[in-house]
Coordinates of C-alpha atoms and ligand atoms in Angstrom, one line a residue:
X10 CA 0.0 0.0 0.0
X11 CA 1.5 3.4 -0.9
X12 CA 0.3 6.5 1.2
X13 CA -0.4 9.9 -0.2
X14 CA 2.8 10.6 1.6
X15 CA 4.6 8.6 -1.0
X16 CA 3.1 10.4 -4.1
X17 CA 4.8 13.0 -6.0
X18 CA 1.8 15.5 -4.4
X19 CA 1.8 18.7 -4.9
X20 CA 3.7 20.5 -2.0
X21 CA 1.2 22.8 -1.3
X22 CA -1.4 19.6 -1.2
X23 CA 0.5 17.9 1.5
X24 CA -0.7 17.2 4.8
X25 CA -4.5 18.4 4.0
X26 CA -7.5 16.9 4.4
X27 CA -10.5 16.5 1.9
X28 CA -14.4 17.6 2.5
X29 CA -15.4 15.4 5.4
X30 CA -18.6 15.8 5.8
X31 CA -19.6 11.9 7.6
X32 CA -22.1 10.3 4.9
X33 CA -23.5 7.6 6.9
X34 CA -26.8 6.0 6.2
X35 CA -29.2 6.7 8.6
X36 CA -33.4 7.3 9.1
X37 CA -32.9 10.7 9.7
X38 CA -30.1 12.9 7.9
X39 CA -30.0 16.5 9.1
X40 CA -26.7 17.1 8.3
X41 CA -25.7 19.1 5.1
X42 CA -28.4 21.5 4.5
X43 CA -30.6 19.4 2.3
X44 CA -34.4 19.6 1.9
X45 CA -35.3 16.3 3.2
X46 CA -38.2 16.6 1.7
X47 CA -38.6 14.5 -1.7
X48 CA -38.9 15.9 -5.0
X49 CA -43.0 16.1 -5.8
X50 CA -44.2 13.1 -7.8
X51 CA -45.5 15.1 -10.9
X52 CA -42.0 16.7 -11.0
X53 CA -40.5 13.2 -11.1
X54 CA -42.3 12.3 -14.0
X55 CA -41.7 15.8 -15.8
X56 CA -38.0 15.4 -15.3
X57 CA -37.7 12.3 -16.5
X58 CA -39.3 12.6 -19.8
X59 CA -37.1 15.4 -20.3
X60 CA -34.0 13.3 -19.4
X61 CA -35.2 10.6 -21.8
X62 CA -35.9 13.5 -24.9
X63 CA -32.6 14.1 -24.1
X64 CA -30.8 10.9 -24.2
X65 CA -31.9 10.6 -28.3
X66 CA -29.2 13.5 -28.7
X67 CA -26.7 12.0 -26.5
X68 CA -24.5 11.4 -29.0
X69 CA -23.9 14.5 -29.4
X70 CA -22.0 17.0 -27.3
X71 CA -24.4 19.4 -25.4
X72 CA -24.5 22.9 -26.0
X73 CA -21.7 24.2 -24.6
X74 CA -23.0 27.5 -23.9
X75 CA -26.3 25.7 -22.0
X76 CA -28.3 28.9 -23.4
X77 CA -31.5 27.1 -22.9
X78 CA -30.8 26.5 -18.7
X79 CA -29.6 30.2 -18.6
X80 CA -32.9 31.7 -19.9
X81 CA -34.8 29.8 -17.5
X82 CA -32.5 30.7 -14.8
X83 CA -32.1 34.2 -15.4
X84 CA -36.4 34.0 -16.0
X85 CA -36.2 32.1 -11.9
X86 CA -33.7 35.1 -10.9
X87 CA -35.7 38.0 -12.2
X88 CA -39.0 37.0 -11.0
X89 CA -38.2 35.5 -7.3
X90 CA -39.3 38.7 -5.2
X91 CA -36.1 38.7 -4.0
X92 CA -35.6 42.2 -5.1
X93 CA -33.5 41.8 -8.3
X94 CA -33.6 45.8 -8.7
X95 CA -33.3 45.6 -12.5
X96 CA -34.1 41.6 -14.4
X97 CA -31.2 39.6 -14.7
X98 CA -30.3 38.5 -18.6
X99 CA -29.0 35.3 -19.8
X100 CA -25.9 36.7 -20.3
X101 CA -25.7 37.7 -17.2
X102 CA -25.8 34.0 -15.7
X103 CA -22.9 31.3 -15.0
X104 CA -23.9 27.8 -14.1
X105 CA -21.9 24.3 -13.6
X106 CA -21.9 21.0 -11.6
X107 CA -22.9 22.6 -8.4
X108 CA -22.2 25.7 -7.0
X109 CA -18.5 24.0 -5.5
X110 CA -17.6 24.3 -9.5
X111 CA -19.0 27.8 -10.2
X112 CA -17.0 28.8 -7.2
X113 CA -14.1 27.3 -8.6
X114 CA -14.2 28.8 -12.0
X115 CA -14.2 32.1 -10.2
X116 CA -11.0 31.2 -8.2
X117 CA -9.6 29.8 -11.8
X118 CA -10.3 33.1 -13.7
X119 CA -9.4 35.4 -10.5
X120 CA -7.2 33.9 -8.4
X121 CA -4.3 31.8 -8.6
X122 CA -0.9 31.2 -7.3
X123 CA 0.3 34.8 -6.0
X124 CA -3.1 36.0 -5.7
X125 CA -5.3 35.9 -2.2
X126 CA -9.1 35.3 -1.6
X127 CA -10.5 36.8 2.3
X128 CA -12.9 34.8 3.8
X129 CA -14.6 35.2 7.3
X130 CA -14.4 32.2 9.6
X131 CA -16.5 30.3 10.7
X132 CA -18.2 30.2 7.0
X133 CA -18.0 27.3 4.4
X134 CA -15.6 25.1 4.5
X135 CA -15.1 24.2 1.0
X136 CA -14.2 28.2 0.6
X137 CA -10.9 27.9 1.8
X138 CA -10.7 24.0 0.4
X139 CA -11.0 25.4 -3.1
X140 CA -8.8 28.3 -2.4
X141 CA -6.4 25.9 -2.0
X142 CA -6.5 23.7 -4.6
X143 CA -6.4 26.4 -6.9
X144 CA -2.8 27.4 -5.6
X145 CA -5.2 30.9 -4.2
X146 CA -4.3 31.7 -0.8
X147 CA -6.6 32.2 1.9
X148 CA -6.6 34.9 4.5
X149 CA -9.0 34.8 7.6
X150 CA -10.6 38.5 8.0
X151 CA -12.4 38.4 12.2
X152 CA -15.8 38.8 13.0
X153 CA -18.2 40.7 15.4
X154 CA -19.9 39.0 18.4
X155 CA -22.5 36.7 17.3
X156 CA -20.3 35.7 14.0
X157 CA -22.3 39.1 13.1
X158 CA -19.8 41.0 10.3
X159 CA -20.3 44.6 10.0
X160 CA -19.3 47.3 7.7
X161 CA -16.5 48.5 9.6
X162 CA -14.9 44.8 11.0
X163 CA -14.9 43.4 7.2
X164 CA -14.1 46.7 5.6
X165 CA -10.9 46.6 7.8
X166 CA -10.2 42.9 6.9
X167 CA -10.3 44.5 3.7
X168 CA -7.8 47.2 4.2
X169 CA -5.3 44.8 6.0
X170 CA -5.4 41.8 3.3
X171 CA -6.1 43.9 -0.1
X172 CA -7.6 40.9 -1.2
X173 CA -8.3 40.0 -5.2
X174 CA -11.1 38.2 -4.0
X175 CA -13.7 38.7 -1.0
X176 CA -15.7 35.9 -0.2
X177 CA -19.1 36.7 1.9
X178 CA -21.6 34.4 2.9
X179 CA -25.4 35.5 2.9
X180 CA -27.2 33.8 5.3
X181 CA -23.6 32.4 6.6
X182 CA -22.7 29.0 7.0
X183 CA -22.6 26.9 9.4
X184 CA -23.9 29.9 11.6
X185 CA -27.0 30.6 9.7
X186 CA -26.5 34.3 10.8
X187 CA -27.9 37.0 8.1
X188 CA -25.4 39.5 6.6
X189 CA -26.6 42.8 5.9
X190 CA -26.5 44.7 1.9
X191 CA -24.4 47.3 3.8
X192 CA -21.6 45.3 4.6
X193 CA -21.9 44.0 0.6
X194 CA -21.9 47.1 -0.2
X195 CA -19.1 48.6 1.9
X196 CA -16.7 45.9 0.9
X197 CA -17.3 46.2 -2.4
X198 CA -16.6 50.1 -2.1
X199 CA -13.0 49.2 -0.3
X200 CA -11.8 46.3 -2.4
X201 CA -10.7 46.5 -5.6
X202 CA -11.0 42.9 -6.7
X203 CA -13.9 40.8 -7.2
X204 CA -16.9 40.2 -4.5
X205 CA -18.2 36.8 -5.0
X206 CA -21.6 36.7 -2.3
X207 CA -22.4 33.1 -1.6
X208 CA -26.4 32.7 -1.3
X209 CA -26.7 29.3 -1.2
X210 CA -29.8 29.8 1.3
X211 CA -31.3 32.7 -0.1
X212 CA -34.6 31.1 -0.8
X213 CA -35.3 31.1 2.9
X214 CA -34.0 34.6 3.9
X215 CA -37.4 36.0 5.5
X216 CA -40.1 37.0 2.8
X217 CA -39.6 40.4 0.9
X218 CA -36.0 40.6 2.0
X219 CA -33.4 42.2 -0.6
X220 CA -30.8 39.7 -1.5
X221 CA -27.0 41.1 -3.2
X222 CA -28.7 40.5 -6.7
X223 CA -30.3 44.3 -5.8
X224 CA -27.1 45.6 -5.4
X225 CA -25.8 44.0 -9.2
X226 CA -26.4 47.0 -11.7
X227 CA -23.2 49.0 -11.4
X228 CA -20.9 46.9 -9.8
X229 CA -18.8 44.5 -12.2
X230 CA -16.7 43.6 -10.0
X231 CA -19.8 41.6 -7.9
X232 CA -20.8 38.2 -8.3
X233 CA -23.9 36.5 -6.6
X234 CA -24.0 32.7 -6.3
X235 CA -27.2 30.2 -6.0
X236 CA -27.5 26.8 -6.0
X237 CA -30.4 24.5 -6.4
X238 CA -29.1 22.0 -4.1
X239 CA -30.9 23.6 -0.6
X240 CA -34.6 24.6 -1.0
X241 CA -34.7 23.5 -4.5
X242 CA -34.5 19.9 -3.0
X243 CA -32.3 19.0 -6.4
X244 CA -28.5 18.2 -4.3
X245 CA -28.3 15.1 -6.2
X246 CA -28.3 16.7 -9.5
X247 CA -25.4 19.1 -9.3
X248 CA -26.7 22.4 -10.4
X249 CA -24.9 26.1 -8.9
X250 CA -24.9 29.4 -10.7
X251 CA -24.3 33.0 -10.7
X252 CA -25.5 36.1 -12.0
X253 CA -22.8 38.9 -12.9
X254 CA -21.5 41.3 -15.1
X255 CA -21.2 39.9 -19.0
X256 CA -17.6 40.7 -18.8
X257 CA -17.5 38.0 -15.9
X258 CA -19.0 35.4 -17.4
X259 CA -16.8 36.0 -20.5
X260 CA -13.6 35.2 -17.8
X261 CA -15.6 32.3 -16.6
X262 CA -15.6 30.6 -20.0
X263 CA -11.6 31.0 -20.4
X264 CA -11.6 28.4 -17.6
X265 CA -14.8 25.9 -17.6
X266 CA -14.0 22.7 -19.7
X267 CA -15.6 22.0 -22.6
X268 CA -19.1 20.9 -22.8
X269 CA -18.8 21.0 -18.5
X270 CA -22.3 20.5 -18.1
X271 CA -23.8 17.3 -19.2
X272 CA -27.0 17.7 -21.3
X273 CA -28.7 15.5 -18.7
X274 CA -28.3 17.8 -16.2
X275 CA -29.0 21.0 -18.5
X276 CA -32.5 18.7 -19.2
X277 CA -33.4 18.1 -15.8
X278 CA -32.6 21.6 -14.2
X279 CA -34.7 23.4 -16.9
X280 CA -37.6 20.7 -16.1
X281 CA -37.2 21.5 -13.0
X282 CA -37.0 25.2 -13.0
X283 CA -40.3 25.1 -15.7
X284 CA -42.3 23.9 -12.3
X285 CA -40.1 26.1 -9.8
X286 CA -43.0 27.1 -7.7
X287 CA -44.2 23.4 -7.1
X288 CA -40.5 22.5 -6.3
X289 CA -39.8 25.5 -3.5
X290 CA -43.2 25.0 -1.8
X291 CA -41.9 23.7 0.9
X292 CA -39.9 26.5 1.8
X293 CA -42.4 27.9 4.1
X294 CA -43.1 24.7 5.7
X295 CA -39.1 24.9 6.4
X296 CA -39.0 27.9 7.4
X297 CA -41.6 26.9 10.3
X298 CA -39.6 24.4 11.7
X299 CA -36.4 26.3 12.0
X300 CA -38.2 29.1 13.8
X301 CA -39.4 26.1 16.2
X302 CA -35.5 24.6 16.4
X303 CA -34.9 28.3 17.7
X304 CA -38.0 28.8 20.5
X305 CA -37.6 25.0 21.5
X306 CA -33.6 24.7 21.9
X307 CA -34.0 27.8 23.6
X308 CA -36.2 25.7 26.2
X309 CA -34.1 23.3 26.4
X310 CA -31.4 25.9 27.8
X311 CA -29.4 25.4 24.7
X312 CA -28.6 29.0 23.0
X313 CA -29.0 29.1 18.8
X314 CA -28.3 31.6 16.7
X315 CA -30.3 33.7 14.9
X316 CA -30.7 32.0 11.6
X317 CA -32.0 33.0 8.4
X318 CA -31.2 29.9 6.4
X319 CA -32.8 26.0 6.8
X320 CA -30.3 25.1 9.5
X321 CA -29.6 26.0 13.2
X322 CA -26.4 26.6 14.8
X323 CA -26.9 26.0 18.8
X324 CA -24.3 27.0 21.4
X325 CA -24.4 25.8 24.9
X326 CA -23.4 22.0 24.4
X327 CA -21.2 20.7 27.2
X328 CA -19.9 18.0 25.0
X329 CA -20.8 18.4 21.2
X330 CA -19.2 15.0 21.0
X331 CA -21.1 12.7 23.0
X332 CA -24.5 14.4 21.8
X333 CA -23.5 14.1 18.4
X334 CA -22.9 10.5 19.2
X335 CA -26.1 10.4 21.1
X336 CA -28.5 11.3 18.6
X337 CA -26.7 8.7 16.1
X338 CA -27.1 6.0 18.0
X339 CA -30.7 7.0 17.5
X340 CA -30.6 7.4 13.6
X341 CA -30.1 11.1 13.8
X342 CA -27.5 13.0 12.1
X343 CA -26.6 16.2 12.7
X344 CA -22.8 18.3 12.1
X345 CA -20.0 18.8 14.5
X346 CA -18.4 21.9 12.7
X347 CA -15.9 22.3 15.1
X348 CA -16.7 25.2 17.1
X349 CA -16.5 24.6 20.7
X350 CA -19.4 23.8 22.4
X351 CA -21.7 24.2 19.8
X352 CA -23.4 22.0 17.3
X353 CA -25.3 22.3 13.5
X354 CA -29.0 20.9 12.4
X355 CA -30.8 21.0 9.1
X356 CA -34.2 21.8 9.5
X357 CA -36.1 18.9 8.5
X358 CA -39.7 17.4 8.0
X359 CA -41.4 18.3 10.9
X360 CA -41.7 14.5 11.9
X361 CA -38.1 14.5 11.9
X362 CA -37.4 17.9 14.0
X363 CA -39.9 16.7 16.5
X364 CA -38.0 13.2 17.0
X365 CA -34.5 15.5 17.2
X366 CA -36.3 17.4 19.5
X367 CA -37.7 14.8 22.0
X368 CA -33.6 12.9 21.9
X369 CA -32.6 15.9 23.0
X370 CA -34.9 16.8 25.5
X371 CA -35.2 13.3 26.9
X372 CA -31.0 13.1 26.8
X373 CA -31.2 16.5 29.1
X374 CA -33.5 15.1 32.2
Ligands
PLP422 C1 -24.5 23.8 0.6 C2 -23.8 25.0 0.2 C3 -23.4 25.2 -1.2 C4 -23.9 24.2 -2.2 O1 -23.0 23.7 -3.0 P1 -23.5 22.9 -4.3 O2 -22.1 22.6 -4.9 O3 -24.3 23.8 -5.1 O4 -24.2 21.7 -3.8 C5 -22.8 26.4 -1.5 N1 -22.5 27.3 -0.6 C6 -22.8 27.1 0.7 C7 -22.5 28.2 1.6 C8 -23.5 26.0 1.1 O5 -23.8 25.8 2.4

């Protein structure tokens, strides 16, 4: 057997260690942000015929330029409520397998060995992971109290690590905490590189709320990422995107491979988005049962944080360890992220928040 130790590795690859989120096959996964609940039946069937139109062309390459899945996304973008202050055009949008790739195109076109992307700890792990595998460094800017990040604590970040990249989080993971437009807004203003905001969990930001696609017209240096893999309920079929400048997309394509997105996957996410409503209603019902993660772990004497995505972050957990290890020996898995004394859970059917609940509460007497 030959260890990676062995390998001729890449220097800077040595001695790191992959995405490690635990897949583990249990009755209740509340773990990595999914919707747990299943795709609609209709949609099912919908999808599928698509995928098998599709398959009488796959001998061919797909279009490379998946102009079809950008309409309908930029068509989705534009008409979400989300505040979009001016529609977004088809030009305008970026998509690959997952938002993990789109992010990695950006650190392809913009970053790079010699060049430095600033992040905010605690966020997403696979920031930093990508960083590094694209020879980008990664500098760690602080936060407030409450993983809260104002103007003024990431504009200074800003001014200490003249970043070519910023990397926000809006709502943040794994805190769940919201991030105002100002501090968008400010770093933009300070930085002179590009501003990618990560909104993986937009759909569940409270009703009505501006999201950074309002703050798009006139800043070409901004870039807003989305992903259908969280309320979309559609993980399993890779789809992320963005919505930028033109110019930015035109970088994007300097480093994408060829025909990156398989025409499969460009048929089922346009089937998919052509029934978007019927495939984000149950946002709401998601959005009830992280409010009730907050009032009941709040009972319990735990103490979450305020979240505006479809996960809870919970402090006051003597040992995040053993409860983790609790709750699995009952089926239930939830995420150790590695912050002391505090603990991560996906909001989940209600069935399956009430049965986290009652481990909990009955582990606590
Ligand atoms: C889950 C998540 C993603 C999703 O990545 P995909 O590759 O689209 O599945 C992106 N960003 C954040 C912050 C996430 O939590």
């Amino acid at each position: 057997m030959t260890s990676l130790a062995d390998l001729p590795i890449r220097d800077d690859l040595r001695g790191q260690t992959p995405y490690g989120a635990p897949q583990k096959a249990v009755r209740i996964a509340l773990n990595v942000n999914e919707n747990t609940h299943p795709v609609p039946v209709e949609i099912i069937a919908h999808v599928a015929a698509a995928v098998e139109r599709e398959l009488h062309a796959v001998n061919r390459y797909p279009d490379r330029e998946f102009t079809l899945l950008r309409e309908h996304l930029a068509a989705y973008l534009s008409s979400s409520g989300g505040g979009a202050a001016a529609p977004v055009l088809p030009e305008q949008v970026w998509a690959a397998n997952g938002s993990n790739e789109v992010i990695q195109h950006i650190l392809q076109a913009f970053g790079g060995p010699g060049r430095r992307v600033l992040g905010f700890p605690p966020t997403y792990s696979m920031h930093s992971i990508i960083a590094a595998s694209t020879g980008t460094e990664w500098v760690a800017g602080d936060r407030d109290a409450g993983f809260a990040l104002s103007p003024e604590t990431a504009v200074a970040a800003v001014r200490r690590t003249d970043p070519d990249i910023v990397f926000l989080c809006a709502p943040n993971n794994p805190t769940g905490t919201p991030l105002g437009l100002d501090t968008i807004a400010a770093v933009y203003e300070a930085s002179r590189g590009i501003v990618m905001v990560d909104e993986a969990y937009a759909e569940f930001m409270p009703e009505g709320q501006p999201d950074a696609l309002s703050l798009l017209p006139g800043r070409e240096r901004l870039v807003v990422s989305r992903t259908m893999s969280k309320a979309f309920a559609f993980a399993g079929a890779r789809l992320g995107y963005l919505a930028a400048d033109p110019a930015v997309i035109d970088a994007l394509r300097l480093v994408r491979l060829p025909y990156h997105l398989s025409g499969l996957t460009q048929a089922a996410a346009v089937a998919a988005l052509e029934h978007a409503p019927t495939m984000l209603r149950t946002v709401g019902a998601i959005r009830e049962q992280r409010d009730r993660l907050l009032v009941e772990l709040t009972r319990l004497g735990y103490d979450p944080h305020d979240s505006w995505a479809n996960f809870v972050l919970f402090g006051g957990v003597a040992d995040p360890h053993a409860t983790f290890e609790h709750l699995l020996a009952h089926d239930i898995l939830i995420r150790d992220v590695g912050l002391p004394n505090h603990l991560r859970v996906t909001a989940g059917t209600p069935a399956e928040t009430t049965e986290f609940l009652d481990v909990l509460a009955r582990m606590n007497q």
